């Protein structure tokens, strides 16, 4: 069909037809944007956009992007809508869309009653949500009927409990939350909380320089274990600034912040900021969704939710995540393995970074086209100064080198705990496309309470819920932002999860232990079924 002019009103039925034809359509500030031509240039990867197709992405688009990018979006406008938009389920999440054939046919302009072919896959109580049907069908074949019944009953129970704790998903309630969240965003801007405190970063630079100098001093005197501890602490402290830069929270300039982040990540840390942005941006959009959030997909070591026991398909990795025999042996002990496994988390980051760079998974066009080449050179420099200069040339024996490498990497374990702490014990349920962005972020993320003088230890990561609501707010302003968010939560009735560091750890370990218990029940069901089969066939 012929695309309308920018000022022409498009009906939901027409937009559905465009998506059915394979076009990437998102709604931002009542404008209908076709972003297919932007996807290859998007620095945050294509999957973040795919999860917004067919949805009103106004809140997500506003809090993630600079004013310059927001203004640039107008060039992709192909029309506009009237009234409140009712979200579709994006194709990447299993949404089904009908072609728009007859312009004179009823257009279903009443968006309050969308067609069953679109919305029957998005109801919270519909456990068979149709995501990625061919592969999901294959995954289902790997499960017994009894096992799926058990997992489905757990899902229904968790959804029911979640719906009782959070505001209703009806249009009026969620519309009020959206309106007040947008007002909160304006208030944060008006109070200057997006403005960066550069003196705070000067102090960060001084602290990191002192830690690195201490590492070199102890290395010089042959105190290799102590030197390694300071090196690991140095890396952990730098990650906080790299995290800010990746979200454009320092200068709010894409090129400058990207350079800051990549210099910290690649030549100093041996990692790829591009890889991190690709996964982390998806995490921010579909937080804690088992099928979609790569930050929760850790089989065979961890099953964060019981749904991982049922052979899920990862839309991020585009492959099946089977609950293998290895997983069935490890998951029952995951509460005990949590801290030991995270001690080796940095080694996995090296592997994932090089896979990303070698396979050129980042954008090859647009403002980030050169990032891959910069990071490859940076990572080679890292292994030159760290691997050759520090470990090989400065440490005399193979054993001391091994101990130095292991300690320096294991010391970063608290950082990995901090990253997982705010999500592993929170809700993983998909409540459907009608849930507002603000409610979804607060439902899937917890904050860690600590005294202000300890903020530099946590690096702002203790304010994950605040950060998820406003990712571009510099971390030194998150504590002040928290006060406004608390008022917002009280006003709209959304619970704000805030735990002490010890209590938060206990909640995460307890959640992992609960999934282990469910895995044991599932294994018992499967053994019983196998024994019945043996009896049936006279074995």
CSV table of C-alpha atoms in Angstrom, one decimal, residues 212 215-216 219 231 234-235 238 263-270 346 350 377-394 404:
chain,number,residue,atom,x,y,z
A,212,UNK,CA,47.1,2.0,40.3
A,215,UNK,CA,49.6,-1.7,42.6
A,216,UNK,CA,52.9,-0.8,40.9
A,219,UNK,CA,54.6,-5.1,42.4
A,231,UNK,CA,44.8,-4.1,40.3
A,234,UNK,CA,41.4,-0.5,40.1
A,235,UNK,CA,39.5,-2.3,37.3
A,238,UNK,CA,37.0,2.2,36.4
A,263,UNK,CA,39.5,3.9,26.5
A,264,UNK,CA,38.6,2.6,29.9
A,265,UNK,CA,37.1,-0.6,28.6
A,266,UNK,CA,39.6,-1.6,25.9
A,267,UNK,CA,43.3,-0.6,26.5
A,268,UNK,CA,42.9,-0.3,30.3
A,269,UNK,CA,40.4,-3.1,30.9
A,270,UNK,CA,40.7,-5.5,28.0
A,346,UNK,CA,35.8,-11.4,34.2
A,350,UNK,CA,37.1,-11.3,27.7
A,377,UNK,CA,43.6,-2.0,18.8
A,378,UNK,CA,42.8,-1.1,22.4
A,379,UNK,CA,42.4,-4.8,23.4
A,380,UNK,CA,45.7,-5.6,21.8
A,381,UNK,CA,47.3,-2.8,23.8
A,382,UNK,CA,45.8,-4.2,26.9
A,383,UNK,CA,47.3,-7.6,26.5
A,384,UNK,CA,50.6,-6.0,25.6
A,385,UNK,CA,50.9,-4.0,28.8
A,386,UNK,CA,49.1,-6.4,31.1
A,387,UNK,CA,49.8,-9.8,29.7
A,388,UNK,CA,53.4,-9.2,28.5
A,389,UNK,CA,54.7,-6.2,30.4
A,390,UNK,CA,53.0,-6.7,33.8
A,391,UNK,CA,52.5,-10.4,34.1
A,392,UNK,CA,55.3,-11.9,32.0
A,393,UNK,CA,58.1,-9.4,32.3
A,394,UNK,CA,57.5,-8.1,35.9
A,404,UNK,CA,48.6,-12.7,40.3
